[in-house]
Amino acid sequence: MLSKTLCICFAAIMCITAFIMTSVPGLGDDARYPMTITDSAGRTVSIAMPIERIIPVNTNAAEVVTMLDAVDKVVAVDADEQKKSEMPKELKKKQTIGKWSDPDYEMIGEIAKGSGDTIVPDILVITYPEADKIYGAASMEKGLSSFKNITVVGFKLSRPENMSEEITKIGILLGKEKEAANYLEWYEGHKSEIENAVTGKARPKVYVEVYNTGSGLGALPSVGKSSALFNQINFAGGHNICNDVKDMSPKVDWEWVTT
């Protein structure tokens, strides 16, 4: 009789434990957490729990988050993302954290806190990887250092040679591995088509002008060898006439362009 009673009590305890583990957030969740991942800045980043909130400061990241069907997790965006026509209307309605090149760290911290006094470590800020820029991941992390539990990662998401690896990692971070794999199957297929189409062909000269704000014909803004657009031109079979220019965003004279 005692043995039967103990068995019943044990079964009841196991049922209660199972209920708690499946009902309380953070308990009984994915065994992968905490996880670590290396971003495109070479930083080893620790993720404590599944990401439920995203702030894509990087416009390219906002597009990837949209493609991975994770817009519902976005809690704020950079101001430029509200203005771009290609962005989904759901993103344009989100709160802004200032311009990508001058983010409001206090605003990000307040958004991360929500209505509480502490920050739940389920929030991810996705920015650029550049180490020497104010909008880079290292600078962003430093700017947010007074707020605990805000994870920052840096991904470029504009260079063909790194695109698949970066999207795969974001898919892992957001729990969207299947969506990332589906997209990359399409992406890699078209990438191969382009490579096959341009291999062995003569490379036409290409001049790219970007973000011209009326600086005049003597200072036309183009793209140099260290820019993402340079890589895209090269991948597509073109020859950037600024191939030997070291600056990422050189200013060139129109006469130089036409000669």
Short mmCIF file of C-alpha atoms in Angstrom, two decimals:
data_model
loop_
_atom_site.label_atom_id
_atom_site.label_comp_id
_atom_site.label_asym_id
_atom_site.label_seq_id
_atom_site.Cartn_x
_atom_site.Cartn_y
_atom_site.Cartn_z
CA MET A 1 0.00 0.00 0.00
CA LEU A 2 2.84 2.36 0.97
CA SER A 3 4.67 1.51 -2.24
CA LYS A 4 1.55 2.28 -4.29
CA THR A 5 1.11 5.60 -2.48
CA LEU A 6 4.75 6.57 -3.14
CA CYS A 7 4.34 5.74 -6.82
CA ILE A 8 1.26 7.94 -7.05
CA CYS A 9 3.06 10.82 -5.29
CA PHE A 10 6.09 10.46 -7.56
CA ALA A 11 3.88 10.49 -10.66
CA ALA A 12 2.11 13.61 -9.40
CA ILE A 13 5.42 15.38 -8.78
CA MET A 14 6.64 14.48 -12.28
CA CYS A 15 3.44 15.84 -13.83
CA ILE A 16 3.73 19.11 -11.90
CA THR A 17 7.41 19.44 -12.86
CA ALA A 18 6.61 18.83 -16.52
CA PHE A 19 3.86 21.45 -16.38
CA ILE A 20 6.20 24.03 -14.87
CA MET A 21 8.96 23.28 -17.37
CA THR A 22 6.63 23.78 -20.33
CA SER A 23 4.75 26.75 -18.89
CA VAL A 24 7.47 29.03 -17.52
CA PRO A 25 9.48 30.94 -20.17
CA GLY A 26 13.13 29.98 -20.19
CA LEU A 27 12.59 26.56 -18.58
CA GLY A 28 12.70 23.43 -20.69
CA ASP A 29 13.49 25.53 -23.74
CA ASP A 30 15.94 24.78 -26.55
CA ALA A 31 18.99 23.03 -25.11
CA ARG A 32 21.24 25.05 -27.42
CA TYR A 33 21.14 27.97 -25.01
CA PRO A 34 23.30 29.57 -23.96
CA MET A 35 24.94 29.55 -27.40
CA THR A 36 27.91 31.39 -28.87
CA ILE A 37 28.34 32.67 -32.39
CA THR A 38 31.07 34.61 -34.21
CA ASP A 39 29.84 37.69 -36.08
CA SER A 40 31.45 39.32 -39.13
CA ALA A 41 33.51 41.59 -36.89
CA GLY A 42 35.21 38.48 -35.51
CA ARG A 43 33.55 38.96 -32.13
CA THR A 44 32.46 35.92 -30.14
CA VAL A 45 28.94 36.70 -28.97
CA SER A 46 26.98 34.82 -26.31
CA ILE A 47 23.21 34.39 -26.59
CA ALA A 48 21.55 33.55 -23.27
CA MET A 49 18.10 32.59 -24.52
CA PRO A 50 15.91 32.57 -27.67
CA ILE A 51 15.72 36.00 -29.32
CA GLU A 52 12.23 37.50 -29.17
CA ARG A 53 13.06 41.17 -29.85
CA ILE A 54 15.19 42.62 -32.66
CA ILE A 55 16.51 46.10 -33.45
CA PRO A 56 18.03 46.07 -36.97
CA VAL A 57 20.19 49.19 -37.12
CA ASN A 58 21.69 47.80 -40.31
CA THR A 59 19.25 48.38 -43.20
CA ASN A 60 20.50 45.25 -44.92
CA ALA A 61 19.73 43.33 -41.74
CA ALA A 62 16.20 44.73 -41.75
CA GLU A 63 15.73 43.25 -45.22
CA VAL A 64 17.08 39.87 -44.08
CA VAL A 65 14.86 39.88 -40.98
CA THR A 66 11.90 40.54 -43.27
CA MET A 67 12.94 37.77 -45.66
CA LEU A 68 13.22 35.34 -42.72
CA ASP A 69 9.64 36.19 -41.69
CA ALA A 70 10.69 37.69 -38.36
CA VAL A 71 9.22 41.20 -38.69
CA ASP A 72 6.92 40.47 -35.76
CA LYS A 73 10.01 40.37 -33.51
CA VAL A 74 11.24 43.82 -34.55
CA VAL A 75 10.69 46.40 -31.79
CA ALA A 76 12.51 49.38 -33.32
CA VAL A 77 14.37 50.42 -36.47
CA ASP A 78 16.82 53.02 -37.70
CA ALA A 79 15.22 56.19 -39.07
CA ASP A 80 16.27 55.50 -42.67
CA GLU A 81 14.33 52.23 -42.70
CA GLN A 82 11.08 54.16 -42.30
CA LYS A 83 11.79 56.16 -45.43
CA LYS A 84 12.82 53.44 -47.87
CA SER A 85 10.10 52.33 -50.26
CA GLU A 86 11.31 48.72 -50.34
CA MET A 87 10.75 48.27 -46.61
CA PRO A 88 7.50 46.55 -45.55
CA LYS A 89 4.87 48.80 -44.01
CA GLU A 90 5.09 46.85 -40.74
CA LEU A 91 8.68 48.05 -40.27
CA LYS A 92 7.82 51.64 -41.15
CA LYS A 93 5.42 51.73 -38.21
CA LYS A 94 8.09 50.74 -35.70
CA GLN A 95 9.68 53.16 -33.25
CA THR A 96 13.00 54.63 -34.41
CA ILE A 97 16.27 54.73 -32.50
CA GLY A 98 17.74 57.57 -34.53
CA LYS A 99 19.92 57.38 -37.61
CA TRP A 100 22.14 54.33 -38.14
CA SER A 101 25.24 56.55 -38.06
CA ASP A 102 24.23 58.21 -34.79
CA PRO A 103 22.02 55.82 -32.79
CA ASP A 104 20.27 56.90 -29.59
CA TYR A 105 21.70 54.50 -27.01
CA GLU A 106 19.39 55.71 -24.25
CA MET A 107 16.40 55.05 -26.47
CA ILE A 108 17.62 51.54 -27.24
CA GLY A 109 18.11 50.93 -23.52
CA GLU A 110 14.61 52.11 -22.66
CA ILE A 111 13.08 49.96 -25.38
CA ALA A 112 15.04 46.98 -24.07
CA LYS A 113 13.75 47.57 -20.53
CA GLY A 114 10.15 47.83 -21.63
CA SER A 115 7.92 48.26 -18.59
CA GLY A 116 10.39 46.57 -16.24
CA ASP A 117 13.43 47.70 -14.30
CA THR A 118 15.74 45.07 -15.75
CA ILE A 119 16.38 43.87 -19.27
CA VAL A 120 15.40 40.35 -20.29
CA PRO A 121 18.29 39.01 -22.43
CA ASP A 122 16.03 38.16 -25.37
CA ILE A 123 16.88 41.30 -27.36
CA LEU A 124 19.31 41.50 -30.28
CA VAL A 125 20.74 44.60 -31.97
CA ILE A 126 22.01 43.90 -35.50
CA THR A 127 24.39 46.52 -36.88
CA TYR A 128 27.46 46.72 -39.13
CA PRO A 129 30.78 44.96 -38.38
CA GLU A 130 33.19 47.85 -39.06
CA ALA A 131 35.55 48.17 -36.09
CA ASP A 132 36.54 51.79 -36.73
CA LYS A 133 33.05 53.25 -37.21
CA ILE A 134 30.61 54.65 -34.65
CA TYR A 135 27.90 52.43 -36.13
CA GLY A 136 30.07 49.30 -35.91
CA ALA A 137 29.31 46.46 -33.51
CA ALA A 138 32.18 47.25 -31.11
CA SER A 139 31.17 50.92 -30.81
CA MET A 140 27.51 49.99 -30.45
CA GLU A 141 28.33 47.54 -27.66
CA LYS A 142 30.40 50.20 -25.89
CA GLY A 143 27.60 52.76 -26.23
CA LEU A 144 25.16 50.30 -24.66
CA SER A 145 27.56 49.14 -21.93
CA SER A 146 25.50 50.77 -19.17
CA PHE A 147 22.57 48.53 -20.12
CA LYS A 148 23.04 44.88 -19.27
CA ASN A 149 21.72 41.98 -21.35
CA ILE A 150 21.55 43.73 -24.75
CA THR A 151 23.32 41.55 -27.32
CA VAL A 152 24.97 43.27 -30.30
CA VAL A 153 26.11 41.54 -33.50
CA GLY A 154 27.68 42.95 -36.65
CA PHE A 155 26.93 41.63 -40.14
CA LYS A 156 27.68 43.34 -43.47
CA LEU A 157 25.09 41.51 -45.60
CA SER A 158 26.20 43.13 -48.84
CA ARG A 159 29.19 41.10 -50.02
CA PRO A 160 28.46 38.05 -52.23
CA GLU A 161 31.37 36.08 -50.75
CA ASN A 162 30.00 36.33 -47.19
CA MET A 163 26.25 36.47 -47.74
CA SER A 164 25.41 32.80 -47.23
CA GLU A 165 27.43 32.48 -44.02
CA GLU A 166 25.92 35.65 -42.56
CA ILE A 167 22.33 34.76 -43.39
CA THR A 168 22.85 31.27 -41.99
CA LYS A 169 24.07 32.76 -38.70
CA ILE A 170 21.16 35.20 -38.48
CA GLY A 171 18.80 32.32 -39.16
CA ILE A 172 20.32 30.46 -36.21
CA LEU A 173 20.11 33.52 -33.96
CA LEU A 174 16.44 34.08 -34.75
CA GLY A 175 15.41 30.42 -34.77
CA LYS A 176 14.70 30.72 -38.50
CA GLU A 177 17.09 28.08 -39.81
CA LYS A 178 14.56 26.60 -42.25
CA GLU A 179 13.67 29.99 -43.74
CA ALA A 180 17.36 30.84 -44.12
CA ALA A 181 18.09 27.51 -45.82
CA ASN A 182 15.17 27.96 -48.24
CA TYR A 183 16.34 31.43 -49.22
CA LEU A 184 19.98 30.37 -49.61
CA GLU A 185 19.00 27.51 -51.90
CA TRP A 186 17.45 30.10 -54.21
CA TYR A 187 20.32 32.56 -53.71
CA GLU A 188 23.13 30.08 -54.39
CA GLY A 189 21.34 28.84 -57.49
CA HIS A 190 21.19 32.32 -59.01
CA LYS A 191 24.72 33.07 -57.83
CA SER A 192 25.97 30.06 -59.81
CA GLU A 193 24.04 31.22 -62.88
CA ILE A 194 25.77 34.61 -62.72
CA GLU A 195 29.21 33.06 -62.24
CA ASN A 196 28.69 30.77 -65.23
CA ALA A 197 27.39 33.62 -67.37
CA VAL A 198 30.39 35.93 -66.85
CA THR A 199 33.24 33.41 -66.67
CA GLY A 200 35.71 33.95 -69.51
CA LYS A 201 33.91 37.08 -70.78
CA ALA A 202 35.52 40.49 -71.27
CA ARG A 203 34.86 42.80 -68.34
CA PRO A 204 33.13 46.06 -69.36
CA LYS A 205 34.20 49.23 -67.57
CA VAL A 206 31.74 50.34 -64.91
CA TYR A 207 31.31 53.68 -63.15
CA VAL A 208 29.00 53.86 -60.17
CA GLU A 209 27.80 57.10 -58.63
CA VAL A 210 26.18 56.98 -55.21
CA TYR A 211 24.45 59.41 -52.87
CA ASN A 212 25.11 62.50 -54.95
CA THR A 213 23.88 65.44 -52.88
CA GLY A 214 24.86 68.08 -55.40
CA SER A 215 28.60 68.22 -54.75
CA GLY A 216 29.30 69.23 -58.33
CA LEU A 217 31.04 67.66 -61.32
CA GLY A 218 34.43 68.01 -59.68
CA ALA A 219 33.59 65.76 -56.74
CA LEU A 220 31.36 62.94 -57.93
CA PRO A 221 30.83 60.27 -55.24
CA SER A 222 31.79 56.79 -56.40
CA VAL A 223 32.85 53.47 -54.84
CA GLY A 224 36.38 52.23 -54.23
CA LYS A 225 38.00 48.84 -53.81
CA SER A 226 37.01 48.34 -50.17
CA SER A 227 33.30 48.95 -50.73
CA ALA A 228 30.60 46.30 -50.97
CA LEU A 229 29.46 47.64 -54.34
CA PHE A 230 32.94 47.10 -55.72
CA ASN A 231 32.66 43.41 -54.86
CA GLN A 232 29.23 43.21 -56.45
CA ILE A 233 30.47 44.80 -59.67
CA ASN A 234 33.40 42.41 -59.78
CA PHE A 235 31.16 39.41 -59.11
CA ALA A 236 28.80 40.44 -61.91
CA GLY A 237 31.67 40.53 -64.40
CA GLY A 238 32.35 44.26 -64.49
CA HIS A 239 35.53 46.31 -64.07
CA ASN A 240 35.14 49.25 -61.72
CA ILE A 241 37.10 52.20 -63.12
CA CYS A 242 37.93 53.10 -59.51
CA ASN A 243 39.70 49.76 -59.16
CA ASP A 244 42.99 51.36 -58.08
CA VAL A 245 41.43 53.93 -55.74
CA LYS A 246 42.07 53.06 -52.09
CA ASP A 247 39.22 55.07 -50.55
CA MET A 248 35.93 53.25 -50.04
CA SER A 249 33.93 56.35 -51.10
CA PRO A 250 36.19 58.40 -53.40
CA LYS A 251 35.26 61.72 -54.99
CA VAL A 252 36.21 61.83 -58.65
CA ASP A 253 36.20 64.46 -61.40
CA TRP A 254 33.87 64.02 -64.37
CA GLU A 255 36.75 64.47 -66.82
CA TRP A 256 38.59 61.60 -65.14
CA VAL A 257 35.46 59.46 -65.48
CA THR A 258 35.11 60.11 -69.20
CA THR A 259 38.75 59.61 -70.16
#
